Coordinates of C-alpha atoms and ligand atoms in Angstrom, one line a residue:
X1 CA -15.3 17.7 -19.4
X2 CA -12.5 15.3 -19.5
X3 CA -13.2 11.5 -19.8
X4 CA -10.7 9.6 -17.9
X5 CA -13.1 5.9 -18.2
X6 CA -15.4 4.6 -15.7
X7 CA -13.6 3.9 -12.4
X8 CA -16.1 1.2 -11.4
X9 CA -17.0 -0.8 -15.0
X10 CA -13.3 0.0 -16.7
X11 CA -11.1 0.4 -13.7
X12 CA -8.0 -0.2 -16.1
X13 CA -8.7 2.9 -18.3
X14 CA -9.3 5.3 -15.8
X15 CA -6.3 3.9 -13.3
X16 CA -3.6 4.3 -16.8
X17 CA -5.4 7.8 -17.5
X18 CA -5.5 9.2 -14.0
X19 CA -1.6 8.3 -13.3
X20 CA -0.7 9.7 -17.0
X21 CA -3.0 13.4 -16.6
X22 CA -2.1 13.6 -12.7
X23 CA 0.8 13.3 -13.5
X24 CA 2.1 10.3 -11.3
X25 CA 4.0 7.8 -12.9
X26 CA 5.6 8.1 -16.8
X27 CA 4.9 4.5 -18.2
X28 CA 6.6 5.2 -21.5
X29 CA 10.2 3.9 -19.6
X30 CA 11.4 1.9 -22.4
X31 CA 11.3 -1.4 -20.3
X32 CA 8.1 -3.7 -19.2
X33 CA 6.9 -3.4 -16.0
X34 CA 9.1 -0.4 -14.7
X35 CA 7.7 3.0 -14.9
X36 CA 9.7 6.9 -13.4
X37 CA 7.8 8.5 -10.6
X38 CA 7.2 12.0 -12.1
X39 CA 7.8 15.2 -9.0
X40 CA 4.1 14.9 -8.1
X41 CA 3.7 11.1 -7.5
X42 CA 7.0 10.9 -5.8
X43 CA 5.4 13.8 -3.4
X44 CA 2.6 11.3 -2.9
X45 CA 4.7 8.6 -2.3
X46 CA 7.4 10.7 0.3
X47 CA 4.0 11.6 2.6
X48 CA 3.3 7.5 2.1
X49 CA 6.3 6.6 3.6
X50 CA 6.2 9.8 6.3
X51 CA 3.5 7.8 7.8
X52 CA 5.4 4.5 7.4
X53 CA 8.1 5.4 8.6
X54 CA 7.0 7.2 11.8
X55 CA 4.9 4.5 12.3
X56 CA 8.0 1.7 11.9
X57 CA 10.7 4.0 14.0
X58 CA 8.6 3.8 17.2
X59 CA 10.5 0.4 17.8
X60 CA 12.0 -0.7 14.6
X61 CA 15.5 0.2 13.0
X62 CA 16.4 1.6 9.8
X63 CA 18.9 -0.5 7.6
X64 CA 19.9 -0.5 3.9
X65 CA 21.0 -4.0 2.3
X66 CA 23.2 -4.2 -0.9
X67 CA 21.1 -5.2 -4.0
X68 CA 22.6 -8.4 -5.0
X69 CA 22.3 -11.6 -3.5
X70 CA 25.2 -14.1 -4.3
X71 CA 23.6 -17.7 -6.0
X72 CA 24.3 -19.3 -3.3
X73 CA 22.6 -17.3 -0.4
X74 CA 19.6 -17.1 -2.9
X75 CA 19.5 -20.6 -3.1
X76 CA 20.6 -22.2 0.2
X77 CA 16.6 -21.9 1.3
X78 CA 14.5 -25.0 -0.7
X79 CA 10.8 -23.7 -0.6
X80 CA 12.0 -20.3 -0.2
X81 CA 14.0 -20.3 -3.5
X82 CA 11.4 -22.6 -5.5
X83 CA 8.8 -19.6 -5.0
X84 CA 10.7 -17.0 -6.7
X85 CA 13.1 -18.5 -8.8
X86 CA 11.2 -17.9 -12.1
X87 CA 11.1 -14.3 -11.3
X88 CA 14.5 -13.8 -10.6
X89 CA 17.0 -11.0 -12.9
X90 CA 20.2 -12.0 -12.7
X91 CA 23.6 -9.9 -13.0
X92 CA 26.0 -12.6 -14.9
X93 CA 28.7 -10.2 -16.1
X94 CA 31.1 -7.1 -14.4
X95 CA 32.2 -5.8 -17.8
X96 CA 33.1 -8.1 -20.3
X97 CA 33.8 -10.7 -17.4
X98 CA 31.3 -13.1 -16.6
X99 CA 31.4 -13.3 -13.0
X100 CA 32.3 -16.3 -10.5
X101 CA 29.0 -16.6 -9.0
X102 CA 25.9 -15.2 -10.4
X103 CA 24.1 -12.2 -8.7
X104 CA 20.7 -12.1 -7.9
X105 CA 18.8 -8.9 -8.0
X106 CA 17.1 -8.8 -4.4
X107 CA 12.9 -10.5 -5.5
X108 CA 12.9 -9.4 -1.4
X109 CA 15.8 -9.5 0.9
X110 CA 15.4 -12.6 3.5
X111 CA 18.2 -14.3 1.7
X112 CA 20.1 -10.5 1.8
X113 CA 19.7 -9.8 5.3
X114 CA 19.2 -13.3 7.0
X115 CA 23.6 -14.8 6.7
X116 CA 24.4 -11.3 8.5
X117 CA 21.6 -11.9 11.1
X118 CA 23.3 -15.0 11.8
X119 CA 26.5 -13.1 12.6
X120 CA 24.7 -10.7 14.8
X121 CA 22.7 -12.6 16.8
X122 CA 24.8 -14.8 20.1
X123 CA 22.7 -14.5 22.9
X124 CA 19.3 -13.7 23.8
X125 CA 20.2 -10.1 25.0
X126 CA 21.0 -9.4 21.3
X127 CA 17.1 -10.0 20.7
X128 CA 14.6 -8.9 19.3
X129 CA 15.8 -8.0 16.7
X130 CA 13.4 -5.0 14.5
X131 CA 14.6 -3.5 11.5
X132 CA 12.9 -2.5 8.4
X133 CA 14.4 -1.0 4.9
X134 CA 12.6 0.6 2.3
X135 CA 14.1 -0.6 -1.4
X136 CA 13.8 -1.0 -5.1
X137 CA 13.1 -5.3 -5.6
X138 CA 13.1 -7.1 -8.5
X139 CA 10.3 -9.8 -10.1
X140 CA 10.2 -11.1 -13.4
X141 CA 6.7 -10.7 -13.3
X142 CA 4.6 -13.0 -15.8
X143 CA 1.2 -12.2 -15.5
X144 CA -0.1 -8.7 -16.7
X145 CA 2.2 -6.2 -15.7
X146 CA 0.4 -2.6 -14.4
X147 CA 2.0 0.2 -13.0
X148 CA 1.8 0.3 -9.3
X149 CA 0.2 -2.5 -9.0
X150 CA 2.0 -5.5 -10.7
X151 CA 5.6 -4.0 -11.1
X152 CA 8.7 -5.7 -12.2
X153 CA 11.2 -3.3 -10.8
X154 CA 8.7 -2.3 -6.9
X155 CA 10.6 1.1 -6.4
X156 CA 8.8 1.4 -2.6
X157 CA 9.5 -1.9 -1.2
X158 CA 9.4 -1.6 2.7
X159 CA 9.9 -4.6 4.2
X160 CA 10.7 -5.3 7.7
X161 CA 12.3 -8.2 9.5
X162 CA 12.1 -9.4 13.1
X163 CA 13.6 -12.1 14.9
X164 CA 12.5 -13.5 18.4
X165 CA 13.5 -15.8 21.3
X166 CA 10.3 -17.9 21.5
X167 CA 7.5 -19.0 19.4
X168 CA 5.0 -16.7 21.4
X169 CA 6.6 -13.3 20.7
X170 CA 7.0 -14.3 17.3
X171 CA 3.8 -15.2 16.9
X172 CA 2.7 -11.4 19.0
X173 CA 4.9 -9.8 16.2
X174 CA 2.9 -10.5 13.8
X175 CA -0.2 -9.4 15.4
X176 CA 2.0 -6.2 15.8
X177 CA 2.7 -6.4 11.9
X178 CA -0.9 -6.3 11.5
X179 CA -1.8 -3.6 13.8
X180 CA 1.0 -0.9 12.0
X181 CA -0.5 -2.0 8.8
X182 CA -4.1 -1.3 10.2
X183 CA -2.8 2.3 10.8
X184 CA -1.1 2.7 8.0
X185 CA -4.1 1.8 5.7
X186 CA -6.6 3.8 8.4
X187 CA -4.7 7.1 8.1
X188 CA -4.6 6.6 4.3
X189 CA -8.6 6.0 4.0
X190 CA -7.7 2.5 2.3
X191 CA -10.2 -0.1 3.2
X192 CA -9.2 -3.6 3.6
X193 CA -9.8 -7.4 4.8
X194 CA -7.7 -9.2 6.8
X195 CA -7.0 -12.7 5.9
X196 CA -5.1 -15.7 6.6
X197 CA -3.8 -17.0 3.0
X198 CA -4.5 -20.6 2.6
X199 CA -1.4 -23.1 2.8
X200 CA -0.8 -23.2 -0.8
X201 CA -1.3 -19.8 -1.5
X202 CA 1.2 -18.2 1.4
X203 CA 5.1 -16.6 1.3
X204 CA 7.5 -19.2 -0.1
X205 CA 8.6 -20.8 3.3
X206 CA 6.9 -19.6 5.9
X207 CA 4.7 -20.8 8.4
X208 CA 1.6 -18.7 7.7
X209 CA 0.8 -15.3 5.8
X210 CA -1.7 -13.1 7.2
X211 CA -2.6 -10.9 4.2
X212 CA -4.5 -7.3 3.6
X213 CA -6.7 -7.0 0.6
X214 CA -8.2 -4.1 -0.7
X215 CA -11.5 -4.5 -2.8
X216 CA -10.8 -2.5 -6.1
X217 CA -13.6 -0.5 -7.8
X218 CA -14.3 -3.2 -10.1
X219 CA -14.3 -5.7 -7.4
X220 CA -11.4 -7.6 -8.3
X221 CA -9.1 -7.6 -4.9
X222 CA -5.9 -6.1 -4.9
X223 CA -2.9 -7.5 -1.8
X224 CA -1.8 -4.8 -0.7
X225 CA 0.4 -6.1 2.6
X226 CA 1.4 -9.6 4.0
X227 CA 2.6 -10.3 7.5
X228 CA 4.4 -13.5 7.6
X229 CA 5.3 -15.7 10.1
X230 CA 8.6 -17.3 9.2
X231 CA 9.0 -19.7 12.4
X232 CA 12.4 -20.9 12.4
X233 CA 12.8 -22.3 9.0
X234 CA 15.2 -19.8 7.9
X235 CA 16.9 -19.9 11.0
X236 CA 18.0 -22.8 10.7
X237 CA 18.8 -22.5 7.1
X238 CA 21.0 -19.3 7.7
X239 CA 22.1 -20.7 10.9
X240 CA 20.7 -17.6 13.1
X241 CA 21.1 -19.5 16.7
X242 CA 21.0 -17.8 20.1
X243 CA 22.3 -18.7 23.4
X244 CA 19.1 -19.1 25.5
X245 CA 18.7 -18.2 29.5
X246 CA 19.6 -21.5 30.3
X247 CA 22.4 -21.8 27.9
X248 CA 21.5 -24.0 25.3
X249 CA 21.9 -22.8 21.8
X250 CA 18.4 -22.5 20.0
X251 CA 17.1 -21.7 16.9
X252 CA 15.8 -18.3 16.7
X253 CA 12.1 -17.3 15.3
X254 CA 11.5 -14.7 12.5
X255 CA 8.9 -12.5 11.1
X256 CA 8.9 -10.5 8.2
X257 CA 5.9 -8.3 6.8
X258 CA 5.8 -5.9 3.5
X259 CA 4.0 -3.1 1.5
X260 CA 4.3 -1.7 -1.8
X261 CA 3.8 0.3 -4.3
X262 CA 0.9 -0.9 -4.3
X263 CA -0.3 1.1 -1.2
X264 CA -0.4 4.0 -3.0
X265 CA -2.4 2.4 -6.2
X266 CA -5.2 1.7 -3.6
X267 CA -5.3 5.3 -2.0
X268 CA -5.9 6.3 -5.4
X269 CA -8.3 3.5 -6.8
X270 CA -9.9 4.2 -3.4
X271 CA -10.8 8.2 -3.4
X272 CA -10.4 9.0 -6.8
X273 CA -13.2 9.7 -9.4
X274 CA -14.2 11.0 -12.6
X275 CA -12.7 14.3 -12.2
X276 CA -9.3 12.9 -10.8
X277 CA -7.2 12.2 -7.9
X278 CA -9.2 12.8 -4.6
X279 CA -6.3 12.6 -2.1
X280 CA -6.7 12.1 1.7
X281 CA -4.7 14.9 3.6
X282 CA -2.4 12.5 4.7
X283 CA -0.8 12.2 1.8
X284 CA -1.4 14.9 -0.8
X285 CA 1.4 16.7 -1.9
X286 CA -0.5 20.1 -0.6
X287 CA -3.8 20.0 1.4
X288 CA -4.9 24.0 0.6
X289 CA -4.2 25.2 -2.7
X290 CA -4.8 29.0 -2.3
X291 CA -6.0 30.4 -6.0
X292 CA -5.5 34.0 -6.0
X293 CA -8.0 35.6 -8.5
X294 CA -6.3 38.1 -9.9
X295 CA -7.5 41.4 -12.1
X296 CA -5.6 44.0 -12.9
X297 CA -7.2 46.1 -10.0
X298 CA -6.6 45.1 -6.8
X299 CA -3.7 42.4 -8.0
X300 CA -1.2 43.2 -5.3
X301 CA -3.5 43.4 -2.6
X302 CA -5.1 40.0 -3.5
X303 CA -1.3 38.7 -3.3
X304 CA -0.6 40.1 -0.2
X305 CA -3.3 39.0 1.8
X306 CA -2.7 35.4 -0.2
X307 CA 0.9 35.5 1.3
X308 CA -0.2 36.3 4.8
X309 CA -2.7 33.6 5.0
X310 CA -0.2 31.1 3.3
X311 CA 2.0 31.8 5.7
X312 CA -0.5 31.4 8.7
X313 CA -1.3 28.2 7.3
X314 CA 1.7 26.8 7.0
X315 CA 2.9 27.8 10.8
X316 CA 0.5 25.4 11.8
X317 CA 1.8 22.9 9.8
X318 CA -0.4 22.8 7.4
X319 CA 1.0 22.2 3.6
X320 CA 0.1 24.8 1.3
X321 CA 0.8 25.3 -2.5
X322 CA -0.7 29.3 -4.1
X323 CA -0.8 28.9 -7.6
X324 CA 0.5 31.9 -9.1
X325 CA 0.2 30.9 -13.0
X326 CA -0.7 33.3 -15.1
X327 CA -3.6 31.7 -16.7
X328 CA -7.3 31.0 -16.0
X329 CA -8.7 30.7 -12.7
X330 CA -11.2 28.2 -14.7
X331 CA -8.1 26.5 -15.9
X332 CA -6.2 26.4 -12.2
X333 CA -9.4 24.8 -10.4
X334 CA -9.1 22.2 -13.6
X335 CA -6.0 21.5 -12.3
X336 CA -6.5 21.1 -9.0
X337 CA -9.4 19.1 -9.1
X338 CA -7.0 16.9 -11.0
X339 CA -4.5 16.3 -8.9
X340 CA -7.1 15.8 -5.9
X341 CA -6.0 18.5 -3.5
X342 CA -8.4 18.5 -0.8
X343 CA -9.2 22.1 -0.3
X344 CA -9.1 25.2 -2.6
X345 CA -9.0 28.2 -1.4
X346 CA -9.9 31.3 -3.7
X347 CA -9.6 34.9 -3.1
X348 CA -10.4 37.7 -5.4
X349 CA -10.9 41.4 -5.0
X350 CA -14.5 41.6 -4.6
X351 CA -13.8 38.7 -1.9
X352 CA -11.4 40.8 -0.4
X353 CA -13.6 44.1 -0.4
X354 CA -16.1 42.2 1.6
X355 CA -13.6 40.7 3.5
X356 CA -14.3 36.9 3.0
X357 CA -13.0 34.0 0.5
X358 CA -14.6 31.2 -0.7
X359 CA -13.4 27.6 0.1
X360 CA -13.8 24.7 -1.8
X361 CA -13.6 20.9 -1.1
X362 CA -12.4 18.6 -3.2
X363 CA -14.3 15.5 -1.9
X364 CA -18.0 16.7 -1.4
X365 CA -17.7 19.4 -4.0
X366 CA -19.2 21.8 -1.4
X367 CA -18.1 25.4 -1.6
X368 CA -18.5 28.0 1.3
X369 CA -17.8 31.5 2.2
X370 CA -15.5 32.2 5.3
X371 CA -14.3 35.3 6.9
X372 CA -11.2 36.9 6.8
X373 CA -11.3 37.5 10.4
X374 CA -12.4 33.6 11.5
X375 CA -9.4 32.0 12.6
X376 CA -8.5 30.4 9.3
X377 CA -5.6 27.8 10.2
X378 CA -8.4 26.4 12.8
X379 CA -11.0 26.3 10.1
X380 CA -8.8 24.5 7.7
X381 CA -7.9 22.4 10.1
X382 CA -10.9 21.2 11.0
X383 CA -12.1 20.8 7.6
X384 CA -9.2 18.4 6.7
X385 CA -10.4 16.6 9.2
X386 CA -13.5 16.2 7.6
X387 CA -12.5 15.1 4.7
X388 CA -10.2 12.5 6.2
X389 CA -13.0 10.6 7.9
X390 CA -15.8 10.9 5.1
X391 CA -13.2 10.2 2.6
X392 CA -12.6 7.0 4.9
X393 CA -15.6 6.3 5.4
X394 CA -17.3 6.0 1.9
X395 CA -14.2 4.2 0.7
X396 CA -15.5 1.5 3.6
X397 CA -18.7 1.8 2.5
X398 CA -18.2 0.9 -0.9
X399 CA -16.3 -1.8 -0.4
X400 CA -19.3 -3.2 2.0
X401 CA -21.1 -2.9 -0.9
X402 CA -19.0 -5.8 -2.9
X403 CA -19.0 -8.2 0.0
X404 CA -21.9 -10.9 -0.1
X405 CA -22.0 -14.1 2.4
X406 CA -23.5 -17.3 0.1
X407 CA -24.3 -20.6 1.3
X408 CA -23.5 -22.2 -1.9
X409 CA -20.9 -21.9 -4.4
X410 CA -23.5 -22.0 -7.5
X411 CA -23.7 -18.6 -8.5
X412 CA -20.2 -17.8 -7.5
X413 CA -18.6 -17.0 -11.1
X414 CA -22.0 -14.8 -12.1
X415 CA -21.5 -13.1 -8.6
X416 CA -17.3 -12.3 -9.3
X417 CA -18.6 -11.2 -12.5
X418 CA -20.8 -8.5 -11.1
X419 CA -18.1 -7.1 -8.8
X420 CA -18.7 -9.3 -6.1
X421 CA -16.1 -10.5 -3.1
X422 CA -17.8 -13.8 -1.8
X423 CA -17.7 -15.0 1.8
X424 CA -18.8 -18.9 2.6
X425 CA -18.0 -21.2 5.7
X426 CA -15.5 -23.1 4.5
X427 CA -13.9 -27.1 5.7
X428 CA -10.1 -25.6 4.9
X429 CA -9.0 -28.6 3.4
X430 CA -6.3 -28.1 0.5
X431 CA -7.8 -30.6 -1.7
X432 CA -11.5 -28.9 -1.3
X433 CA -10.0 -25.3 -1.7
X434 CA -8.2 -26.1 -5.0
X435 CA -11.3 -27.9 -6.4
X436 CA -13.2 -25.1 -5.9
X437 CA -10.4 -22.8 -7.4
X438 CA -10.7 -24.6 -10.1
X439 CA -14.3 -25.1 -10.9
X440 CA -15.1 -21.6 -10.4
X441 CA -11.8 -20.1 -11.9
X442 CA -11.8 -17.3 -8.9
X443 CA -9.2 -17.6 -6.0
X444 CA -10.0 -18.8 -2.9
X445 CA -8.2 -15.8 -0.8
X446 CA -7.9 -16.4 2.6
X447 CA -9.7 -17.6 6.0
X448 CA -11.4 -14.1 8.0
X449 CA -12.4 -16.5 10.9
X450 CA -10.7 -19.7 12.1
X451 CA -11.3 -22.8 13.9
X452 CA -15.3 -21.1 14.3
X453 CA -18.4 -23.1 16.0
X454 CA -21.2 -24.0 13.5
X455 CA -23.3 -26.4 12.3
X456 CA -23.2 -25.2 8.6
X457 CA -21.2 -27.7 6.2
X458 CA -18.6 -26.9 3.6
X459 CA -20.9 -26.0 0.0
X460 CA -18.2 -27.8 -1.9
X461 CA -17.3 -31.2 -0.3
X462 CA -20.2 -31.5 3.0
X463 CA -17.9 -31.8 5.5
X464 CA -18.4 -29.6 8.7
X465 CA -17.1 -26.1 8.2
X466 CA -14.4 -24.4 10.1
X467 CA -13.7 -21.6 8.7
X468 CA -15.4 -18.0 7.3
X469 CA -13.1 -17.8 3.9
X470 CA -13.2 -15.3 1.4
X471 CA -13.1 -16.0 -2.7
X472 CA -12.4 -13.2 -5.2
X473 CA -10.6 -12.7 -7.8
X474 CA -7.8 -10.6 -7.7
X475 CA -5.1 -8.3 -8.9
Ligands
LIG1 N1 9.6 -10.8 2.3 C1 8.2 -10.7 2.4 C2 7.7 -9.6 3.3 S1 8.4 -8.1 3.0 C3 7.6 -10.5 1.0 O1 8.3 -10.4 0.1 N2 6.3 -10.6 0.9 S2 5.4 -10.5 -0.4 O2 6.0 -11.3 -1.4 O3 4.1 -10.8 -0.1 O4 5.6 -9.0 -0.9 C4 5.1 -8.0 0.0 C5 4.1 -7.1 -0.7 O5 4.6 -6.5 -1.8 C6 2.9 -7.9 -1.1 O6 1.9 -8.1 -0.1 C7 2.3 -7.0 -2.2 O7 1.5 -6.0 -1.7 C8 3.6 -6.3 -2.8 N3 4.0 -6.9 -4.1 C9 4.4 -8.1 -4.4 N4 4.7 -8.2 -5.7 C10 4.5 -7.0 -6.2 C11 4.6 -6.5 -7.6 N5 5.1 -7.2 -8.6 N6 4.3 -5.2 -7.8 C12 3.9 -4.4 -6.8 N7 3.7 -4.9 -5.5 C13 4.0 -6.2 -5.2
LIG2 ZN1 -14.7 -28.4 1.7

């Protein structure tokens, strides 16, 4: 059998491995940090952002943004600009002409799409404002780069940006944020937490960042969304004002929430094992691949009645791939197992004699007989369904299994080492939560429960808790 690594104790190997043999990314593009979807990941990644995208049209818009941000745009936003300046490409020449004004490479696309907001926007009717784009950004990423996950050119940026009349709806649009992000990651089987970052850690100028972790197999935690609340700082840097009801002119307030590549790195960290990709329905490229075992006797009715149920299938909207190689049926389930489709279906001409085939899932391994005459699509149908929930379900469970709740930050670098996300009542004060970052060297992620009553005190400084934080460290 092939040896992709331990998921759990090398999580690096296997990730690398799995992407190379399933044949999801190429890595070997001659520049750090940027990688070519090969046909089958970019399949994965379309059926991603299917379920984005329906998810984001039921009351957001569709844009596209140019790529370059002018210097000045890029910079006109203090904290905003501070964040990301180190990470920033820049496009100095058109030709052999070095341009007037440098060009920045969109890092993310506030400074893109907030100066046309501000000609937009007049009056309150003009608001809310929803729209959403799904883009290639830039970062001149300095720690460890790793495909999917820490990218310097993030091919599946989809960010989207909303702007309000009050405080209050802003503040409801980012609960909405959080609830599309909730489905997202729910139809995809990812497990995650839901945090609020602390103050030093969130989005260069907003107010607050409410952020989704994922626990990784080795425990480390990967961010795999962040719902921002951008109050009116860039407002009233871009200048976006509205005429209110009562005819004053007001700043207007802003949210702005994004996924990644990323997404898709923890649907496959999730599910996978040592056999390969284990992909939910949702998203796999083809959720019945029908194996037609084929002899020389028999061959073309095997084919036929291979056709006919693809076809059935796929009328109910099922997606189907029949692998037709000429080579080993050994060799094709291989294959499949590999690229993590969740049901084979197999059909040779003894099957077909007694008028049954055999199914095969990929997550439980189970294999059963079913009759040519049972209603097939219905069957299949119902399986899927299987699969989606227990492949959801054990992907909760093992991330469960990382979480512990401590009263004291003793043991907390012995604990990260074994795999562990910690959770402890926290005071929330700055100064306490970056003395504890750096005693223990693990990040102090984010706040699961604010403002809470309790008598416990902070385990760092002894001052009354407030908080239920999380610590981890992370991707
Ligand atoms: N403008 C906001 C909202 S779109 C923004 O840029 N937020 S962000 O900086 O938090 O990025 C959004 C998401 O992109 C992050 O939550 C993270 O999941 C992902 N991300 C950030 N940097 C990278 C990277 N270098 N490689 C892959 N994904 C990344
Ligand atoms: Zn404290």
């Amino acid at each position: 059998m092939a040896d992709y690594g331990d998921k759990a104790t090398n999580f690096s190997e296997w990730f690398h491995n799995i992407l190379e043999v399933a044949q999801i990314t190429d890595a070997r593009y001659p520049i750090k940090g940027m990688a070519v979807w090969l046909p089958y990941g970019f399949q994965i990644r379309k059926h991603t952002l299917n379920i984005y995208r329906e998810l984001l049209d039921k009351d957001h818009e569709e844009v596209l943004f140019p790529m370059l941000i002018p210097e000045t745009e890029l910079a006109k936003e203090g904290i905003h600009v501070k964040g990301f300046e180190d990470e920033v490409y820049w496009v100095t020449h058109g030709g052999p002409t070095e341009l007037n004004e440098k060009l920045a490479l969109r890092p993310t696309s506030e400074t893109s799409m907030y100066p046309m907001f501000s000609l937009w926007i007049r009056s309150h009717i003009d608001l809310p404002i929803k729209q959403y784009q799904v883009v290639n950004t830039f970062r001149y990423e300095t720690k460890h780069t790793r495909p999917l996950i820490r990218v310097r050119e993030i091919t599946t940026f989809a960010e989207a940006h909303t702007v309000h009349s009050s405080a209050e709806e802003c503040a409801e649009q980012v609960e909405t944020g959080i609830e599309i992000y909730k489905t997202l990651f729910d139809e995809m089987g990812i497990p995650y937490l839901i945090s609020k970052r602390p103050v030093w850690d969130k989005f260069p100028g907003a107010e607050y960042t409410m952020a989704f972790d994922t626990i990784m197999p080795d425990g480390k935690t990967l961010q795999i969304g962040t719902v921002h609340n951008l109050g009116q700082t860039f407002a009233e840097t871009f200048d976006i004002t509205f005429e209110n009801k009562e005819g004053e002119h007001e700043y207007a307030y802003q949210t702005c929430y994004g996924i990644s590549d990323r997404v898709i790195a923890a649907a496959i960290a999730a599910h996978g094992d040592e056999k390969g990709l284990v992909l939910p329905p949702t998203i796999s490229p083809s959720q019945v691949t029908i194996i037609p075992i084929i002899f020389k006797k028999g061959a073309e009715e095997v084919m036929a009645k291979c056709e006919e149920i693809k076809e059935a299938l796929e009328s109910n909207g099922i997606r189907v791939d029949m692998d037709t190689r000429d080579i080993r049926p050994g060799k094709k389930f291989f294959d499949w197992e590999l690229k993590g489709t969740p049901i084979r279906f197999e059909l040779g001409p003894r099957d077909l004699e007694n008028n049954k085939a055999v199914i095969g899932r990929r997550d439980t391994e189970e294999k059963m007989e079913i009759d040519l005459d049972e209603d097939i699509p219905a069957k299949i149908i119902e399986l899927l369904g299987e699969i989606d929930s227990n492949l959801k379900e054990n992907a909760w469970k093992s991330q469960e299994s990382h979480l512990i709740e401590v009263d004291s930050l003793d043991d907390v670098a012995s604990l990260v080492d074994d795999g562990k996300v910690i959770s402890f009542h926290w005071c929330g004060d700055e100064e306490c939560g970056k003395a504890i970052e750096e005693e223990t060297d693990v990040d102090v992620l984010g706040i699961t429960e604010e403002d809470i009553e309790t008598d416990k005190v902070c385990p760092h400084c002894g001052k009354p808790a407030k908080h239920i934080a999380l610590m981890a460290k992370t991707y």
